[in-house]
mmCIF file of C-alpha atoms in Angstrom:
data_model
loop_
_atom_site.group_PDB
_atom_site.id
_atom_site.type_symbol
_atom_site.label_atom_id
_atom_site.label_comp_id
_atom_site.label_asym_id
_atom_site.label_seq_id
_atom_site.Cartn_x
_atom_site.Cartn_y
_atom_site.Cartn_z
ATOM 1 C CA UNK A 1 35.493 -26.300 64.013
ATOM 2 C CA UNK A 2 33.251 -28.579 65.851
ATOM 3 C CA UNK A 3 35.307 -31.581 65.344
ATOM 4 C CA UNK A 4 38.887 -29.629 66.915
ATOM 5 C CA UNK A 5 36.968 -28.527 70.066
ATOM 6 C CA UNK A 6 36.012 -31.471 70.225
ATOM 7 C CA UNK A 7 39.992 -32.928 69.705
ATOM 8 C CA UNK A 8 41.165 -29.999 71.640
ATOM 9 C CA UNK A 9 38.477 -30.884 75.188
ATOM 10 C CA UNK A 10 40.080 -34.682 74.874
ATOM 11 C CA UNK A 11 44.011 -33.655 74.486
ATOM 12 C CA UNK A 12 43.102 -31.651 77.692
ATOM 13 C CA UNK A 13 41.470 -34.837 79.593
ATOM 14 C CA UNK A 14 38.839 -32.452 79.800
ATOM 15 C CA UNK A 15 36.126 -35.039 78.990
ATOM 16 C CA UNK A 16 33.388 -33.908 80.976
ATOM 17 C CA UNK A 17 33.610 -30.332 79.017
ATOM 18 C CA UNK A 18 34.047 -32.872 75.942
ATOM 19 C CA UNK A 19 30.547 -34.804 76.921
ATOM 20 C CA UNK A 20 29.071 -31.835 77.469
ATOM 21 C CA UNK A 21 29.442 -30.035 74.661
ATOM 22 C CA UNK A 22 28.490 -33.526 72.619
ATOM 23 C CA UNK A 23 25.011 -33.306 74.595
ATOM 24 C CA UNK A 24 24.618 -29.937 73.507
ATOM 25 C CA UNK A 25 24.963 -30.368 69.948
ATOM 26 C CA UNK A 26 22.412 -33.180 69.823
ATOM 27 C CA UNK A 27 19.853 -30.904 72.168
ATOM 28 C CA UNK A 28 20.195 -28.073 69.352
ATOM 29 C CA UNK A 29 20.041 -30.247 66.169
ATOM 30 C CA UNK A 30 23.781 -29.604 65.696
ATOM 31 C CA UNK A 31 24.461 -33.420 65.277
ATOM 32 C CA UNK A 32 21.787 -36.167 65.860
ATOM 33 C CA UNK A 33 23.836 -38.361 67.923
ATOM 34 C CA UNK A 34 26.930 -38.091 69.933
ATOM 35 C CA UNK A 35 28.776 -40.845 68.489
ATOM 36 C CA UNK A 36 28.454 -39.055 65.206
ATOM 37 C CA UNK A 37 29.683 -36.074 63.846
ATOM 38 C CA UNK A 38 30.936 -36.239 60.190
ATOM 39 C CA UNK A 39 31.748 -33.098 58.240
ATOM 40 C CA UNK A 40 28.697 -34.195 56.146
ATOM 41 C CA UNK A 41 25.955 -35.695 56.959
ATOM 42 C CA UNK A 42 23.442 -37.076 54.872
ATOM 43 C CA UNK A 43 20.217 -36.844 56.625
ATOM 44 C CA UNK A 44 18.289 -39.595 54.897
ATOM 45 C CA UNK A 45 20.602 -42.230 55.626
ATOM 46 C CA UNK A 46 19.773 -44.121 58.631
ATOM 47 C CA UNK A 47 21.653 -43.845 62.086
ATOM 48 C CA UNK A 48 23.102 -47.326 61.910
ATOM 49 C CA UNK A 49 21.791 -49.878 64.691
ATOM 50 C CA UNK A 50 25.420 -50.973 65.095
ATOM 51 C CA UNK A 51 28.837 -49.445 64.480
ATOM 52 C CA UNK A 52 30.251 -52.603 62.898
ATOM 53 C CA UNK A 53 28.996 -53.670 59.637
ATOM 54 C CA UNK A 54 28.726 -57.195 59.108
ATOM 55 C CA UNK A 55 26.848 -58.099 56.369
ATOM 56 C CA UNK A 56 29.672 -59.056 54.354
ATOM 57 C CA UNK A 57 28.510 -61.057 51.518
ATOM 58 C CA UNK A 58 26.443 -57.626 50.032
ATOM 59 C CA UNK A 59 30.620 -56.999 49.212
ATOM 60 C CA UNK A 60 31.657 -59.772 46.774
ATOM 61 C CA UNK A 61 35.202 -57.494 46.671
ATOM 62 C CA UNK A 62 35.563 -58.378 49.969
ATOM 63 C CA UNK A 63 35.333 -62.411 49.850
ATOM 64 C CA UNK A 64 37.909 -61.983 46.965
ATOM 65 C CA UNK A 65 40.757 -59.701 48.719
ATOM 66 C CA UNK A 66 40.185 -62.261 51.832
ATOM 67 C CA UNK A 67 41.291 -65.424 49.273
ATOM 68 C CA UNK A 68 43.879 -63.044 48.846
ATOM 69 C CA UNK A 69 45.367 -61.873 52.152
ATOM 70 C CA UNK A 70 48.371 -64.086 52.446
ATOM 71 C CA UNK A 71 49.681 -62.508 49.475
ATOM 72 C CA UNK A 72 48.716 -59.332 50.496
ATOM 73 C CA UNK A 73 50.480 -59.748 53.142
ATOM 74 C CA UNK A 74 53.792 -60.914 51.069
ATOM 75 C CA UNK A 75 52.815 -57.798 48.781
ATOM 76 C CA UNK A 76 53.251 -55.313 51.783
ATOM 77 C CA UNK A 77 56.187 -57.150 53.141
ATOM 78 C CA UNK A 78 58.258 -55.810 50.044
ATOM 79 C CA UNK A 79 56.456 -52.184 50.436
ATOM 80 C CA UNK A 80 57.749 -51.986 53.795
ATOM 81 C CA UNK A 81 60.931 -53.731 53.713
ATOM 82 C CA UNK A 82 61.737 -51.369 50.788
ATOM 83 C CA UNK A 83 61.040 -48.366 52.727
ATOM 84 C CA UNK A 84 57.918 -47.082 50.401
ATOM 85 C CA UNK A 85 55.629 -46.288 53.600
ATOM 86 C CA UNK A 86 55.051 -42.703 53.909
ATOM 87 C CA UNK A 87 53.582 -41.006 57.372
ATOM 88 C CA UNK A 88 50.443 -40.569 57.589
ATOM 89 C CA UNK A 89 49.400 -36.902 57.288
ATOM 90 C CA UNK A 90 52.044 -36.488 54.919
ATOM 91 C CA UNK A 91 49.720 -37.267 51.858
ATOM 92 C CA UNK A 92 46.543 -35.700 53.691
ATOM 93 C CA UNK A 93 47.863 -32.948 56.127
ATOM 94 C CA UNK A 94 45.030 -32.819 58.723
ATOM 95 C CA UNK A 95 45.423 -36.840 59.497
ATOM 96 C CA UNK A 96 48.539 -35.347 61.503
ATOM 97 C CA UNK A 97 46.134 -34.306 64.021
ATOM 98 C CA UNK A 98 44.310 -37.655 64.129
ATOM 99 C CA UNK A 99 47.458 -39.345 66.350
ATOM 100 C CA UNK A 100 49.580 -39.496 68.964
ATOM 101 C CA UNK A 101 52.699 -37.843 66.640
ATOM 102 C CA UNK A 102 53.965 -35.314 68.943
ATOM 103 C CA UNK A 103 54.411 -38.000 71.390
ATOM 104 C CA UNK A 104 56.766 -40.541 69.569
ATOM 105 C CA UNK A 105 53.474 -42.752 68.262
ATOM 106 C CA UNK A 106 53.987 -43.827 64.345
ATOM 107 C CA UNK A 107 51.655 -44.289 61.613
ATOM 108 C CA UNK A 108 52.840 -44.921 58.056
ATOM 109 C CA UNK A 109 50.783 -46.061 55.133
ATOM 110 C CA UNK A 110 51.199 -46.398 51.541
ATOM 111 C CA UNK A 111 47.832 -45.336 49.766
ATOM 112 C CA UNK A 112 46.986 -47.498 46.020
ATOM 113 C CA UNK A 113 43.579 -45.625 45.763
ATOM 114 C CA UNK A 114 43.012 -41.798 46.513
ATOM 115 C CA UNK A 115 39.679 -39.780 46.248
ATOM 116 C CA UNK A 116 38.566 -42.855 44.081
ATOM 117 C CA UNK A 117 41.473 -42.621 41.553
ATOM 118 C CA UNK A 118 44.571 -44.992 41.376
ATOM 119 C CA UNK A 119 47.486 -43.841 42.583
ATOM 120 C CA UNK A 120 50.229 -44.444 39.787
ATOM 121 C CA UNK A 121 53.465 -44.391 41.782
ATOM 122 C CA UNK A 122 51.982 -47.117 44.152
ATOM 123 C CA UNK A 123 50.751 -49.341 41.222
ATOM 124 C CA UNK A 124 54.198 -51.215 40.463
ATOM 125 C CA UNK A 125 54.969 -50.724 44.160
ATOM 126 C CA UNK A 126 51.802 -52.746 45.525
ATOM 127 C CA UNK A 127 50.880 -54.669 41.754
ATOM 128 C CA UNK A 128 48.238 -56.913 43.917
ATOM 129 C CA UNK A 129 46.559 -54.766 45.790
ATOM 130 C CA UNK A 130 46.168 -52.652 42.748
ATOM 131 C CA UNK A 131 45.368 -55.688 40.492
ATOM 132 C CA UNK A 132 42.103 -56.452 43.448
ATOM 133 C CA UNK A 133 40.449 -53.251 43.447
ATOM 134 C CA UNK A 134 41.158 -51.541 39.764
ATOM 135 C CA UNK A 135 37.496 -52.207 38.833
ATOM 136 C CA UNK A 136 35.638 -52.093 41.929
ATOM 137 C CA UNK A 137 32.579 -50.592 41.163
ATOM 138 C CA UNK A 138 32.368 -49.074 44.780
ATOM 139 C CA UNK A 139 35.638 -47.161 44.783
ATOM 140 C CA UNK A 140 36.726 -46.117 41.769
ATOM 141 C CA UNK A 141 35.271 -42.323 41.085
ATOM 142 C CA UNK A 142 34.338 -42.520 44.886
ATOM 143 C CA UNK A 143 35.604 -39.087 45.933
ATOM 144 C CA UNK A 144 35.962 -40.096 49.747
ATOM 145 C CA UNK A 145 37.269 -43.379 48.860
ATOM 146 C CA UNK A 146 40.698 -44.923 49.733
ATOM 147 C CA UNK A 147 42.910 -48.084 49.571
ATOM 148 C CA UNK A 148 45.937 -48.244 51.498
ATOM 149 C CA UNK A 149 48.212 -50.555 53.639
ATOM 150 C CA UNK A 150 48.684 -48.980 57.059
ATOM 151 C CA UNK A 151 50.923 -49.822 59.854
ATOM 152 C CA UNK A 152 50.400 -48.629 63.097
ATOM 153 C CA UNK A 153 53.800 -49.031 65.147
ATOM 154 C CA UNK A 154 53.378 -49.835 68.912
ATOM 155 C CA UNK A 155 53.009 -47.270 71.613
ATOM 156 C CA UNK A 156 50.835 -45.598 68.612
ATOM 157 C CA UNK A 157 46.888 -44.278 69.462
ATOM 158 C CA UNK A 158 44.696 -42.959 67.282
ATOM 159 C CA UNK A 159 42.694 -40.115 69.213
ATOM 160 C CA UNK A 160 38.177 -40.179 68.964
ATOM 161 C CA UNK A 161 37.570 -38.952 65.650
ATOM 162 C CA UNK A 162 35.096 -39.419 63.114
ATOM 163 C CA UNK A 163 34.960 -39.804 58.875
ATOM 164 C CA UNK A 164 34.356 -37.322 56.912
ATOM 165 C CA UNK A 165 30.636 -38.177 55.680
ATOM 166 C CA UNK A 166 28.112 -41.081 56.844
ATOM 167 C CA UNK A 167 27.939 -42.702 53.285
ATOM 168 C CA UNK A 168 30.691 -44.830 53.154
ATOM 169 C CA UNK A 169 32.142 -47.924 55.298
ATOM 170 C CA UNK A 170 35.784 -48.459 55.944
ATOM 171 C CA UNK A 171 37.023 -52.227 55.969
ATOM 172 C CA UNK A 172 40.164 -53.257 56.859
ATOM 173 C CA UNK A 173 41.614 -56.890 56.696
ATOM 174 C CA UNK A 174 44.066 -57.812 59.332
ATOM 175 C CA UNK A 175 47.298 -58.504 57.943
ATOM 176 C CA UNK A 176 49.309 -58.863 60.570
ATOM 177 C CA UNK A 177 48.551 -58.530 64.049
ATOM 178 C CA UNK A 178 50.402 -58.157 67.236
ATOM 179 C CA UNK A 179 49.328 -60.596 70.120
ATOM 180 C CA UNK A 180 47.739 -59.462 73.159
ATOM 181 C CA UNK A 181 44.252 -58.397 74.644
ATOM 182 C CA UNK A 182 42.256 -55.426 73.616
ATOM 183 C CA UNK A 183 43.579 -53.605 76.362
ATOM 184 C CA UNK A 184 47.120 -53.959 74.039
ATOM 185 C CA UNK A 185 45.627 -53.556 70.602
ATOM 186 C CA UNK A 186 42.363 -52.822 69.089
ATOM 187 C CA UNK A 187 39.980 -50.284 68.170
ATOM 188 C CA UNK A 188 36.415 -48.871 69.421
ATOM 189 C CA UNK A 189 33.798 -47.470 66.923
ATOM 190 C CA UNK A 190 30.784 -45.675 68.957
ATOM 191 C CA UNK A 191 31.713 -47.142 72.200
ATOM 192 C CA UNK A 192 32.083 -50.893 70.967
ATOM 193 C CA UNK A 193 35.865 -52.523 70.956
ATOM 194 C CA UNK A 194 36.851 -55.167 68.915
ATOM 195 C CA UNK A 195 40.503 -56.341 67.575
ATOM 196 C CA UNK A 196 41.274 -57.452 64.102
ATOM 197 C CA UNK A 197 42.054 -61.313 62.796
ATOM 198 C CA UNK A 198 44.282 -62.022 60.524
ATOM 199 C CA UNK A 199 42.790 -62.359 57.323
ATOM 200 C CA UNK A 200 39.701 -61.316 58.338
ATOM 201 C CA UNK A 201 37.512 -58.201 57.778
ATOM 202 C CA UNK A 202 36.199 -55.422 60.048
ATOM 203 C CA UNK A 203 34.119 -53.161 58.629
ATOM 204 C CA UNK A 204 32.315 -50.197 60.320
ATOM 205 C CA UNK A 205 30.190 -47.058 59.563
ATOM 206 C CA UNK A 206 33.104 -44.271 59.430
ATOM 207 C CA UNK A 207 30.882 -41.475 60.775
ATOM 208 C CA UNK A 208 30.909 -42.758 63.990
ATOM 209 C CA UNK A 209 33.346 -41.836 66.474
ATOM 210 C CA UNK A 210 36.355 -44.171 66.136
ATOM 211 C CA UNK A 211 39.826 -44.839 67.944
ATOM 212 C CA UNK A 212 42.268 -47.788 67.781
ATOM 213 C CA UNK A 213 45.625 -48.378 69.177
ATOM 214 C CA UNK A 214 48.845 -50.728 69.402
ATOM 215 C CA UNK A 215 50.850 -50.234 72.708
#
């Protein structure tokens, strides 16, 4: 409930309400921070000193999939060409609310990994990606754990939101990446903006409030 006021306060431009109400929470324990405000929140894990994670090598999965991104990239080329992206929000209903929809924006994705557990009907779809993370340690049984190709169409924004608990990262590996500045594409994770590389990793602390775009 916190979360939708929240949503509601910024689809009005009512930001100052939106602030407000942010200050509040932290002032009565509600949340300890306003950049953060997961549905669960594990106390005894650390607010993290920055929103982007880059300690990479403690990942070896990562180095691997990033040897691996070209034909990734190839891999999601045949997805997409062959029409297998779905919308997001169609496989998890409340991501519907997480973007501009309503407004012509377009997200699609094709998910390989679900709640920790491979998804069958993408594994001959996306045989790489499936092939890369079947026996990572870190995702599989991970029940708020996911691996998906996404593609976020232009004039698409993804509204402030944050993940769902503060003991997990999301990575993403730029696949391919429209040019311009990050007033054109990018995201921002508790205040701080950065874009994606191709072939490169981003990884940030999901609890934090998050945002990207492509317009």
């Amino acid at each position: 409930a916190f979360a939708k006021l929240l949503s509601i306060y910024y689809l009005l431009s009512n930001l100052k309400a939106r602030d407000k109400l942010l200050k509040w929470a932290v002032k009565k324990g509600v949340i300890r921070d306003v950049r953060q405000y997961p549905k669960q929140l594990n106390p005894q894990v650390a607010l993290p000193k920055s929103p982007f994670w880059e300690d990479h090598g403690r990942l070896p999965i990562l180095t691997r999939v990033a040897k691996k991104w070209q034909s990734l990239l190839d891999d999601f080329d045949v997805v997409n060409n062959a029409g297998m992206l779905g919308t997001v929000g169609d496989r998890v209903k409340e991501d519907t609310e997480l973007y501009n929809k309503l407004e012509g924006g377009r997200w699609q994705e094709l998910a390989v990994f679900h709640a920790g557990v491979e998804v069958q009907s993408a594994s001959k779809r996306a045989p790489l990606a499936t092939t890369l993370f079947k026996n990572e340690h870190t995702l599989v049984g991970c029940k708020f754990c996911q691996v998906a190709y996404s593609l976020l169409w232009p004039g698409t924004k993804l509204y402030p939101h944050c993940g769902t608990s503060n003991e997990i990262l999301t990575c993403h590996i730029g696949l391919r990446i429209p040019v311009g500045d990050i007033r054109k594409v990018g995201m921002s994770v508790g205040g701080e903006k950065r874009q994606w590389g191709e072939g490169k990793w981003l990884c940030f602390e999901d609890s934090m409030e998050h945002y990207a775009w492509n317009m």
